[in-house]
PDB file of C-alpha atoms in Angstrom:
ATOM      1  CA  MET A  59    -235.030  55.369  30.695  1.00 81.00           C
ATOM      2  CA  LEU A  60    -237.676  52.933  29.445  1.00 89.00           C
ATOM      3  CA  ALA A  61    -240.119  55.755  28.780  1.00 91.00           C
ATOM      4  CA  GLU A  62    -237.458  57.585  26.760  1.00 92.00           C
ATOM      5  CA  LYS A  63    -236.771  54.499  24.651  1.00 92.00           C
ATOM      6  CA  VAL A  64    -240.447  53.937  23.914  1.00 92.00           C
ATOM      7  CA  GLU A  65    -240.966  57.611  23.107  1.00 93.00           C
ATOM      8  CA  GLN A  66    -238.030  57.603  20.708  1.00 94.00           C
ATOM      9  CA  LEU A  67    -239.232  54.445  18.956  1.00 93.00           C
ATOM     10  CA  MET A  68    -242.724  55.882  18.599  1.00 94.00           C
ATOM     11  CA  GLU A  69    -241.295  59.063  17.100  1.00 94.00           C
ATOM     12  CA  TRP A  70    -239.293  57.074  14.543  1.00 94.00           C
ATOM     13  CA  SER A  71    -242.324  54.909  13.767  1.00 92.00           C
ATOM     14  CA  SER A  72    -244.388  58.016  13.072  1.00 90.00           C
ATOM     15  CA  ARG A  73    -241.939  58.937  10.308  1.00 91.00           C
ATOM     16  CA  ARG A  74    -241.496  55.509   8.723  1.00 92.00           C
ATOM     17  CA  SER A  75    -242.940  52.069   9.321  1.00 94.00           C
ATOM     18  CA  VAL A  76    -239.565  50.316   9.430  1.00 95.00           C
ATOM     19  CA  ILE A  77    -236.894  51.831  11.669  1.00 95.00           C
ATOM     20  CA  ARG A  78    -233.345  51.628  10.320  1.00 95.00           C
ATOM     21  CA  MET A  79    -230.769  50.693  12.931  1.00 94.00           C
ATOM     22  CA  ASN A  80    -227.001  50.641  13.166  1.00 93.00           C
ATOM     23  CA  GLY A  81    -224.966  48.837  15.798  1.00 92.00           C
ATOM     24  CA  ASP A  82    -225.400  51.460  18.520  1.00 94.00           C
ATOM     25  CA  LYS A  83    -229.178  51.724  18.087  1.00 94.00           C
ATOM     26  CA  PHE A  84    -229.519  47.951  18.008  1.00 94.00           C
ATOM     27  CA  ARG A  85    -227.659  47.500  21.262  1.00 92.00           C
ATOM     28  CA  ARG A  86    -229.573  50.286  22.995  1.00 92.00           C
ATOM     29  CA  PHE A  87    -233.127  49.650  21.810  1.00 94.00           C
ATOM     30  CA  VAL A  88    -233.110  45.921  21.064  1.00 93.00           C
ATOM     31  CA  LYS A  89    -230.562  44.203  23.278  1.00 91.00           C
ATOM     32  CA  ALA A  90    -230.309  46.403  26.363  1.00 89.00           C
ATOM     33  CA  PRO A  91    -232.935  46.172  29.140  1.00 87.00           C
ATOM     34  CA  PRO A  92    -235.351  47.432  30.251  1.00 87.00           C
ATOM     35  CA  ARG A  93    -237.828  46.712  27.455  1.00 88.00           C
ATOM     36  CA  ASN A  94    -241.599  46.284  27.604  1.00 91.00           C
ATOM     37  CA  TYR A  95    -242.072  45.976  23.851  1.00 93.00           C
ATOM     38  CA  SER A  96    -241.327  43.371  21.197  1.00 94.00           C
ATOM     39  CA  ILE A  97    -239.152  44.132  18.196  1.00 95.00           C
ATOM     40  CA  ILE A  98    -239.044  42.434  14.808  1.00 96.00           C
ATOM     41  CA  VAL A  99    -235.673  42.818  13.100  1.00 96.00           C
ATOM     42  CA  MET A 100    -234.893  42.060   9.478  1.00 96.00           C
ATOM     43  CA  PHE A 101    -231.181  41.477   8.945  1.00 95.00           C
ATOM     44  CA  THR A 102    -230.460  42.163   5.309  1.00 93.00           C
ATOM     45  CA  ALA A 103    -228.029  43.437   2.670  1.00 92.00           C
ATOM     46  CA  LEU A 104    -229.805  45.944   0.428  1.00 92.00           C
ATOM     47  CA  GLN A 105    -226.879  47.880  -1.010  1.00 90.00           C
ATOM     48  CA  PRO A 106    -226.579  47.456  -4.816  1.00 89.00           C
ATOM     49  CA  GLN A 107    -223.023  46.153  -4.607  1.00 87.00           C
ATOM     50  CA  ARG A 108    -224.268  43.185  -2.537  1.00 85.00           C
ATOM     51  CA  GLN A 109    -226.486  42.050  -5.443  1.00 83.00           C
ATOM     52  CA  CYS A 110    -228.896  40.331  -3.047  1.00 87.00           C
ATOM     53  CA  SER A 111    -232.104  40.079  -5.070  1.00 85.00           C
ATOM     54  CA  VAL A 112    -233.878  38.020  -2.419  1.00 87.00           C
ATOM     55  CA  CYS A 113    -233.151  40.797   0.096  1.00 91.00           C
ATOM     56  CA  ARG A 114    -235.026  43.288  -2.068  1.00 90.00           C
ATOM     57  CA  GLN A 115    -237.960  40.916  -2.489  1.00 89.00           C
ATOM     58  CA  ALA A 116    -238.141  40.242   1.241  1.00 91.00           C
ATOM     59  CA  ASN A 117    -237.849  43.958   2.010  1.00 93.00           C
ATOM     60  CA  GLU A 118    -240.906  44.725  -0.135  1.00 92.00           C
ATOM     61  CA  GLU A 119    -242.985  42.196   1.808  1.00 93.00           C
ATOM     62  CA  TYR A 120    -241.602  43.482   5.100  1.00 95.00           C
ATOM     63  CA  GLN A 121    -242.595  47.038   4.173  1.00 95.00           C
ATOM     64  CA  VAL A 122    -246.128  45.886   3.327  1.00 94.00           C
ATOM     65  CA  LEU A 123    -246.419  44.188   6.714  1.00 95.00           C
ATOM     66  CA  ALA A 124    -244.973  47.131   8.652  1.00 95.00           C
ATOM     67  CA  ASN A 125    -247.273  49.600   6.877  1.00 94.00           C
ATOM     68  CA  SER A 126    -250.262  47.377   7.625  1.00 95.00           C
ATOM     69  CA  TRP A 127    -249.369  47.528  11.322  1.00 95.00           C
ATOM     70  CA  ARG A 128    -248.597  51.241  11.411  1.00 93.00           C
ATOM     71  CA  TYR A 129    -251.892  52.280   9.815  1.00 92.00           C
ATOM     72  CA  SER A 130    -254.086  49.757  11.624  1.00 91.00           C
ATOM     73  CA  SER A 131    -256.430  50.704  14.448  1.00 90.00           C
ATOM     74  CA  ALA A 132    -254.583  48.260  16.729  1.00 90.00           C
ATOM     75  CA  PHE A 133    -251.233  50.046  16.364  1.00 92.00           C
ATOM     76  CA  SER A 134    -249.493  50.505  19.717  1.00 91.00           C
ATOM     77  CA  ASN A 135    -246.082  50.748  21.352  1.00 92.00           C
ATOM     78  CA  LYS A 136    -245.984  47.008  22.017  1.00 93.00           C
ATOM     79  CA  LEU A 137    -244.438  46.085  18.662  1.00 95.00           C
ATOM     80  CA  PHE A 138    -241.895  47.783  16.391  1.00 96.00           C
ATOM     81  CA  PHE A 139    -240.440  46.840  13.018  1.00 96.00           C
ATOM     82  CA  THR A 140    -236.745  47.500  12.415  1.00 96.00           C
ATOM     83  CA  VAL A 141    -234.063  46.640   9.888  1.00 96.00           C
ATOM     84  CA  VAL A 142    -230.304  46.187  10.212  1.00 95.00           C
ATOM     85  CA  ASP A 143    -228.391  46.383   6.947  1.00 94.00           C
ATOM     86  CA  TYR A 144    -225.044  44.624   6.776  1.00 92.00           C
ATOM     87  CA  ASP A 145    -223.321  47.753   5.494  1.00 91.00           C
ATOM     88  CA  GLU A 146    -224.679  49.808   8.400  1.00 91.00           C
ATOM     89  CA  GLY A 147    -224.364  47.235  11.171  1.00 91.00           C
ATOM     90  CA  ALA A 148    -221.733  44.644  10.311  1.00 90.00           C
ATOM     91  CA  ASP A 149    -220.823  44.467  14.000  1.00 92.00           C
ATOM     92  CA  VAL A 150    -224.364  43.298  14.782  1.00 92.00           C
ATOM     93  CA  PHE A 151    -224.037  40.455  12.290  1.00 91.00           C
ATOM     94  CA  GLN A 152    -220.753  39.460  13.937  1.00 89.00           C
ATOM     95  CA  GLN A 153    -222.209  39.739  17.436  1.00 89.00           C
ATOM     96  CA  LEU A 154    -225.070  37.377  16.531  1.00 89.00           C
ATOM     97  CA  ASN A 155    -222.788  35.096  14.500  1.00 85.00           C
ATOM     98  CA  MET A 156    -225.048  35.676  11.530  1.00 84.00           C
ATOM     99  CA  ASN A 157    -223.671  35.025   8.064  1.00 79.00           C
ATOM    100  CA  SER A 158    -226.738  34.948   5.831  1.00 81.00           C
ATOM    101  CA  ALA A 159    -229.399  37.405   4.747  1.00 86.00           C
ATOM    102  CA  PRO A 160    -232.252  38.052   4.810  1.00 90.00           C
ATOM    103  CA  THR A 161    -233.111  36.805   8.305  1.00 92.00           C
ATOM    104  CA  PHE A 162    -236.107  37.763  10.440  1.00 95.00           C
ATOM    105  CA  MET A 163    -235.859  37.636  14.222  1.00 95.00           C
ATOM    106  CA  HIS A 164    -238.244  38.443  17.044  1.00 95.00           C
ATOM    107  CA  PHE A 165    -236.795  39.943  20.215  1.00 95.00           C
ATOM    108  CA  PRO A 166    -239.393  39.424  22.962  1.00 92.00           C
ATOM    109  CA  LEU A 167    -240.150  41.970  25.643  1.00 87.00           C
ATOM    110  CA  LYS A 168    -238.690  39.590  28.265  1.00 86.00           C
ATOM    111  CA  GLY A 169    -235.816  37.167  28.030  1.00 85.00           C
ATOM    112  CA  LYS A 170    -233.647  36.144  25.116  1.00 88.00           C
ATOM    113  CA  PRO A 171    -234.889  35.035  21.687  1.00 91.00           C
ATOM    114  CA  LYS A 172    -235.634  31.320  21.396  1.00 91.00           C
ATOM    115  CA  ARG A 173    -235.257  29.103  18.385  1.00 89.00           C
ATOM    116  CA  ALA A 174    -238.841  29.791  17.315  1.00 91.00           C
ATOM    117  CA  ASP A 175    -238.104  33.533  17.387  1.00 93.00           C
ATOM    118  CA  THR A 176    -236.125  33.117  14.160  1.00 92.00           C
ATOM    119  CA  PHE A 177    -238.467  32.963  11.188  1.00 92.00           C
ATOM    120  CA  ASP A 178    -238.102  29.786   9.114  1.00 87.00           C
ATOM    121  CA  LEU A 179    -237.755  31.566   5.806  1.00 83.00           C
ATOM    122  CA  GLN A 180    -236.392  28.543   3.944  1.00 77.00           C
ATOM    123  CA  ARG A 181    -239.503  26.474   4.651  1.00 78.00           C
ATOM    124  CA  ILE A 182    -242.293  29.055   4.798  1.00 81.00           C
ATOM    125  CA  GLY A 183    -241.210  31.845   2.445  1.00 82.00           C
ATOM    126  CA  PHE A 184    -241.329  35.549   3.246  1.00 85.00           C
ATOM    127  CA  ALA A 185    -244.806  36.642   2.153  1.00 89.00           C
ATOM    128  CA  ALA A 186    -246.230  39.345   4.401  1.00 91.00           C
ATOM    129  CA  GLU A 187    -249.142  37.089   5.362  1.00 92.00           C
ATOM    130  CA  GLN A 188    -246.785  34.353   6.547  1.00 91.00           C
ATOM    131  CA  LEU A 189    -244.733  36.849   8.534  1.00 94.00           C
ATOM    132  CA  ALA A 190    -247.920  38.184  10.130  1.00 94.00           C
ATOM    133  CA  LYS A 191    -248.934  34.669  11.181  1.00 94.00           C
ATOM    134  CA  TRP A 192    -245.500  34.056  12.719  1.00 95.00           C
ATOM    135  CA  ILE A 193    -245.668  37.373  14.605  1.00 95.00           C
ATOM    136  CA  ALA A 194    -249.107  36.457  15.946  1.00 94.00           C
ATOM    137  CA  ASP A 195    -247.696  33.181  17.259  1.00 93.00           C
ATOM    138  CA  ARG A 196    -244.785  34.923  18.988  1.00 92.00           C
ATOM    139  CA  THR A 197    -246.455  38.096  20.291  1.00 92.00           C
ATOM    140  CA  ASP A 198    -250.255  37.606  20.175  1.00 87.00           C
ATOM    141  CA  VAL A 199    -250.386  40.743  18.005  1.00 91.00           C
ATOM    142  CA  GLN A 200    -252.774  40.227  15.111  1.00 93.00           C
ATOM    143  CA  ILE A 201    -251.887  42.142  11.938  1.00 94.00           C
ATOM    144  CA  ARG A 202    -254.263  42.236   9.010  1.00 93.00           C
ATOM    145  CA  VAL A 203    -252.134  42.631   5.894  1.00 93.00           C
ATOM    146  CA  PHE A 204    -253.367  45.334   3.557  1.00 90.00           C
ATOM    147  CA  ARG A 205    -251.927  45.550   0.064  1.00 87.00           C
ATOM    148  CA  PRO A 206    -252.359  48.724  -1.993  1.00 80.00           C
ATOM    149  CA  PRO A 207    -254.675  48.047  -4.962  1.00 81.00           C
ATOM    150  CA  ASN A 208    -253.035  47.489  -8.321  1.00 77.00           C
ATOM    151  CA  TYR A 209    -254.715  49.610 -10.977  1.00 84.00           C
ATOM    152  CA  SER A 210    -252.337  48.751 -13.816  1.00 82.00           C
ATOM    153  CA  GLY A 211    -254.815  46.371 -15.494  1.00 82.00           C
ATOM    154  CA  THR A 212    -257.663  48.864 -15.269  1.00 88.00           C
ATOM    155  CA  ILE A 213    -255.488  51.657 -16.648  1.00 92.00           C
ATOM    156  CA  ALA A 214    -254.283  49.473 -19.534  1.00 89.00           C
ATOM    157  CA  LEU A 215    -257.868  48.547 -20.429  1.00 89.00           C
ATOM    158  CA  ALA A 216    -258.974  52.183 -20.274  1.00 92.00           C
ATOM    159  CA  LEU A 217    -256.115  53.221 -22.571  1.00 93.00           C
ATOM    160  CA  LEU A 218    -256.993  50.463 -25.044  1.00 89.00           C
ATOM    161  CA  VAL A 219    -260.670  51.474 -25.095  1.00 91.00           C
ATOM    162  CA  SER A 220    -259.682  55.137 -25.509  1.00 93.00           C
ATOM    163  CA  LEU A 221    -257.328  54.270 -28.376  1.00 91.00           C
ATOM    164  CA  VAL A 222    -259.960  52.240 -30.213  1.00 84.00           C
ATOM    165  CA  GLY A 223    -262.630  54.855 -29.546  1.00 88.00           C
ATOM    166  CA  GLY A 224    -260.348  57.627 -30.768  1.00 88.00           C
ATOM    167  CA  LEU A 225    -259.511  55.714 -33.942  1.00 81.00           C
ATOM    168  CA  LEU A 226    -263.191  55.090 -34.703  1.00 79.00           C
ATOM    169  CA  TYR A 227    -263.984  58.751 -34.066  1.00 82.00           C
ATOM    170  CA  LEU A 228    -261.254  59.951 -36.424  1.00 81.00           C
ATOM    171  CA  ARG A 229    -262.445  57.557 -39.128  1.00 77.00           C
ATOM    172  CA  ARG A 230    -266.132  58.077 -38.469  1.00 77.00           C
ATOM    173  CA  ASN A 231    -266.763  59.210 -42.057  1.00 80.00           C
ATOM    174  CA  ASN A 232    -264.976  56.224 -43.579  1.00 78.00           C
ATOM    175  CA  LEU A 233    -265.445  52.954 -41.709  1.00 74.00           C
ATOM    176  CA  GLU A 234    -264.692  50.658 -44.608  1.00 78.00           C
ATOM    177  CA  PHE A 235    -261.523  49.487 -42.845  1.00 72.00           C
ATOM    178  CA  ILE A 236    -263.766  47.584 -40.422  1.00 77.00           C
ATOM    179  CA  TYR A 237    -264.623  45.216 -43.263  1.00 79.00           C
ATOM    180  CA  ASN A 238    -260.988  44.723 -44.270  1.00 82.00           C
ATOM    181  CA  LYS A 239    -260.336  40.963 -44.205  1.00 86.00           C
ATOM    182  CA  THR A 240    -256.568  41.416 -44.048  1.00 88.00           C
ATOM    183  CA  GLY A 241    -256.837  43.558 -40.937  1.00 83.00           C
ATOM    184  CA  TRP A 242    -259.056  41.053 -39.171  1.00 85.00           C
ATOM    185  CA  ALA A 243    -256.699  38.230 -40.181  1.00 90.00           C
ATOM    186  CA  MET A 244    -253.736  40.051 -38.660  1.00 91.00           C
ATOM    187  CA  ALA A 245    -255.724  40.715 -35.478  1.00 87.00           C
ATOM    188  CA  ALA A 246    -256.691  37.031 -35.285  1.00 91.00           C
ATOM    189  CA  LEU A 247    -253.043  35.995 -35.695  1.00 91.00           C
ATOM    190  CA  CYS A 248    -252.038  38.312 -32.853  1.00 87.00           C
ATOM    191  CA  VAL A 249    -254.674  36.738 -30.604  1.00 85.00           C
ATOM    192  CA  VAL A 250    -253.516  33.228 -31.564  1.00 86.00           C
ATOM    193  CA  PHE A 251    -249.874  34.054 -30.841  1.00 85.00           C
ATOM    194  CA  ALA A 252    -250.821  35.615 -27.512  1.00 81.00           C
ATOM    195  CA  MET A 253    -252.914  32.617 -26.478  1.00 80.00           C
ATOM    196  CA  THR A 254    -250.191  30.123 -27.381  1.00 80.00           C
ATOM    197  CA  SER A 255    -247.375  32.053 -25.721  1.00 75.00           C
ATOM    198  CA  GLY A 256    -245.603  30.823 -22.621  1.00 73.00           C
ATOM    199  CA  GLN A 257    -246.873  33.834 -20.678  1.00 69.00           C
ATOM    200  CA  MET A 258    -250.496  32.880 -21.286  1.00 72.00           C
ATOM    201  CA  TRP A 259    -249.722  29.289 -20.245  1.00 70.00           C
ATOM    202  CA  ASN A 260    -248.231  30.608 -17.018  1.00 68.00           C
ATOM    203  CA  HIS A 261    -251.283  32.799 -16.450  1.00 67.00           C
ATOM    204  CA  ILE A 262    -253.741  29.914 -16.910  1.00 69.00           C
ATOM    205  CA  ARG A 263    -251.872  27.022 -15.299  1.00 65.00           C
ATOM    206  CA  GLY A 264    -249.980  28.901 -12.596  1.00 60.00           C
ATOM    207  CA  PRO A 265    -246.853  26.668 -12.499  1.00 59.00           C
ATOM    208  CA  PRO A 266    -244.548  26.860  -9.436  1.00 55.00           C
ATOM    209  CA  TYR A 267    -242.192  29.876  -9.318  1.00 51.00           C
ATOM    210  CA  ALA A 268    -243.922  31.514 -12.262  1.00 49.00           C
ATOM    211  CA  HIS A 269    -247.304  32.720 -11.021  1.00 48.00           C
ATOM    212  CA  LYS A 270    -249.061  34.208  -8.041  1.00 53.00           C
ATOM    213  CA  ASN A 271    -249.776  31.982  -5.097  1.00 53.00           C
ATOM    214  CA  PRO A 272    -253.616  31.767  -4.822  1.00 50.00           C
ATOM    215  CA  GLN A 273    -253.437  31.942  -1.012  1.00 51.00           C
ATOM    216  CA  ASN A 274    -251.406  35.126  -0.633  1.00 51.00           C
ATOM    217  CA  GLY A 275    -251.037  36.553  -4.146  1.00 49.00           C
ATOM    218  CA  GLN A 276    -247.255  36.659  -4.042  1.00 55.00           C
ATOM    219  CA  VAL A 277    -245.046  36.344  -7.094  1.00 54.00           C
ATOM    220  CA  LEU A 278    -241.895  34.248  -6.842  1.00 56.00           C
ATOM    221  CA  SER A 279    -241.783  34.430  -3.044  1.00 58.00           C
ATOM    222  CA  GLN A 280    -241.438  30.681  -2.666  1.00 60.00           C
ATOM    223  CA  PHE A 281    -238.561  30.672  -5.145  1.00 63.00           C
ATOM    224  CA  PHE A 282    -236.752  33.652  -3.660  1.00 63.00           C
ATOM    225  CA  SER A 283    -237.228  32.333  -0.136  1.00 64.00           C
ATOM    226  CA  ARG A 284    -234.742  29.595  -1.070  1.00 70.00           C
ATOM    227  CA  HIS A 285    -232.040  32.193  -1.664  1.00 75.00           C
ATOM    228  CA  SER A 286    -229.658  33.489   0.950  1.00 77.00           C
ATOM    229  CA  TYR A 287    -226.692  35.844   0.967  1.00 76.00           C
ATOM    230  CA  LEU A 288    -223.355  35.401   2.709  1.00 79.00           C
ATOM    231  CA  SER A 289    -220.539  37.926   2.806  1.00 76.00           C
ATOM    232  CA  GLY A 290    -216.874  36.942   2.545  1.00 80.00           C
ATOM    233  CA  GLY A 291    -213.615  37.309   0.660  1.00 83.00           C
ATOM    234  CA  TYR A 292    -212.626  35.203  -2.321  1.00 86.00           C
ATOM    235  CA  ASN A 293    -209.392  34.101  -0.676  1.00 86.00           C
ATOM    236  CA  ASP A 294    -210.756  33.786   2.877  1.00 87.00           C
ATOM    237  CA  PRO A 295    -211.072  30.117   3.937  1.00 88.00           C
ATOM    238  CA  ALA A 296    -213.171  31.134   6.954  1.00 87.00           C
ATOM    239  CA  ALA A 297    -215.815  32.586   4.633  1.00 86.00           C
ATOM    240  CA  PHE A 298    -216.054  29.291   2.756  1.00 89.00           C
ATOM    241  CA  ARG A 299    -216.293  27.380   6.026  1.00 88.00           C
ATOM    242  CA  SER A 300    -219.228  29.635   6.912  1.00 87.00           C
ATOM    243  CA  LEU A 301    -220.759  28.855   3.537  1.00 89.00           C
ATOM    244  CA  ASN A 302    -220.322  25.148   4.183  1.00 88.00           C
ATOM    245  CA  ARG A 303    -221.994  25.437   7.593  1.00 86.00           C
ATOM    246  CA  HIS A 304    -224.872  27.400   6.098  1.00 85.00           C
ATOM    247  CA  VAL A 305    -225.459  24.810   3.375  1.00 86.00           C
ATOM    248  CA  GLY A 306    -225.272  22.073   5.994  1.00 83.00           C
ATOM    249  CA  GLU A 307    -228.085  23.693   7.965  1.00 81.00           C
ATOM    250  CA  ILE A 308    -230.435  23.355   4.994  1.00 79.00           C
ATOM    251  CA  PRO A 309    -232.427  20.061   5.033  1.00 78.00           C
ATOM    252  CA  ASN A 310    -230.302  17.368   3.350  1.00 78.00           C
ATOM    253  CA  GLY A 311    -227.689  20.027   2.711  1.00 77.00           C
ATOM    254  CA  GLU A 312    -224.739  17.927   3.856  1.00 79.00           C
ATOM    255  CA  ALA A 313    -225.542  14.988   1.588  1.00 78.00           C
ATOM    256  CA  ALA A 314    -227.001  16.862  -1.402  1.00 83.00           C
ATOM    257  CA  ASN A 315    -225.036  17.377  -4.600  1.00 86.00           C
ATOM    258  CA  ARG A 316    -223.660  20.898  -4.880  1.00 88.00           C
ATOM    259  CA  LEU A 317    -223.422  22.966  -8.030  1.00 89.00           C
ATOM    260  CA  PHE A 318    -221.259  26.105  -7.907  1.00 89.00           C
ATOM    261  CA  TYR A 319    -221.935  28.824 -10.455  1.00 88.00           C
ATOM    262  CA  LEU A 320    -219.009  31.248 -10.593  1.00 88.00           C
ATOM    263  CA  ALA A 321    -220.232  34.639 -11.799  1.00 84.00           C
ATOM    264  CA  LEU A 322    -216.840  36.082 -10.906  1.00 85.00           C
ATOM    265  CA  PRO A 323    -213.830  37.759 -12.507  1.00 84.00           C
ATOM    266  CA  PRO A 324    -211.476  35.124 -13.971  1.00 85.00           C
ATOM    267  CA  SER A 325    -208.654  36.483 -11.823  1.00 86.00           C
ATOM    268  CA  VAL A 326    -210.216  34.983  -8.678  1.00 88.00           C
ATOM    269  CA  TYR A 327    -211.154  31.581 -10.100  1.00 90.00           C
ATOM    270  CA  GLU A 328    -208.079  29.901  -8.634  1.00 91.00           C
ATOM    271  CA  ASP A 329    -208.673  31.167  -5.082  1.00 90.00           C
ATOM    272  CA  VAL A 330    -212.383  30.390  -5.168  1.00 91.00           C
ATOM    273  CA  THR A 331    -212.106  26.887  -6.624  1.00 92.00           C
ATOM    274  CA  ARG A 332    -209.309  25.998  -4.202  1.00 91.00           C
ATOM    275  CA  ASN A 333    -211.369  27.111  -1.205  1.00 90.00           C
ATOM    276  CA  ILE A 334    -214.449  25.309  -2.513  1.00 91.00           C
ATOM    277  CA  SER A 335    -212.409  22.134  -2.891  1.00 90.00           C
ATOM    278  CA  LEU A 336    -210.983  22.399   0.619  1.00 90.00           C
ATOM    279  CA  GLU A 337    -213.992  23.683   2.549  1.00 89.00           C
ATOM    280  CA  CYS A 338    -217.298  23.332   0.679  1.00 87.00           C
ATOM    281  CA  LEU A 339    -217.603  19.933  -0.935  1.00 86.00           C
ATOM    282  CA  SER A 340    -220.427  17.590  -0.015  1.00 82.00           C
ATOM    283  CA  THR A 341    -219.597  14.959   2.597  1.00 74.00           C
ATOM    284  CA  LYS A 342    -221.261  12.173   0.595  1.00 69.00           C
TER     285      LYS A 342
END
C-alpha cells in the first residue's frame, strides 16, 4: 500500500509541481498511515468569488518553491507539495478546525504535526526563500529557490532603442529636428516629471510595502502576509466568533483597536454590525 501511494504521488508530481487535493485524497495520502514521506500542504481559497488576494500572492510563491524542488537534482520521493482549496476540500478545513487562509503546514513522515509544523506566515511572510528555510528546518531537505529571469526591462530597452533608431533612419536625410529646442525642452520636462514622481521615489528609497525586499526580491510579500481570509455567513454568529478568535491569536490582537471596513451590500449591514457588536469588539 505504501509503495502504491508513493508511486501515485510521484506520477502526479511529474505532471505538476503542486498536487491538488480534495478531502478524500488528503485523508488517504496525508493523514492515513503508512507514510515514509513528508508533505507540505497549502490551505487556501483561490476561487475568484472568495476575493482572497493574499491567497493568490502566496500561491505564486508556493509555485516558485515547488518548481524549484521538482526541477532540482535533489528531487526525490521524500517530499511533496500539495494544495487544498476551500471550495474543493471544505471538510478538511472543518476537520482541522481551520478558519483562515492561506496556511502552510508540514505533515512529517512520522507522528502528528507539531506547533512548529505550521508556518508562521504573520511574522515571517510567505516569500519562497522563507518557506524553503522553514522546510529545511522541519525536514532537512535543502531547496535552492530558482526564479525565472525577468526580461521585461531588457525588452523595453530594446524596443526604445529600435524606435529611436527607426526614427533616425526614416529622417536620415533631414536631421534638423535634432536641433529643435522645443523638442529638447519637452523631453527634459518629461525626464523631470519622471524623476519627481512617486514611482521614482519608491524605486530609489524602497519604502516598506512599496518596493522589493533586497534579501529576497519580493514585492509586497510582507504586506500581504498580514492578510488572512475567513469564510462565514453574514448572519452567522459562529463565524464572527471565529473571526474574534483569529484576531485574538494575532500579537496584541485582543487589546488592539479594531477598524471594520464593510465592503458589503447595504442589505446586510444590520446583520454584520450586530454580530460585530456582539462577538468581535476589542476586550480593552
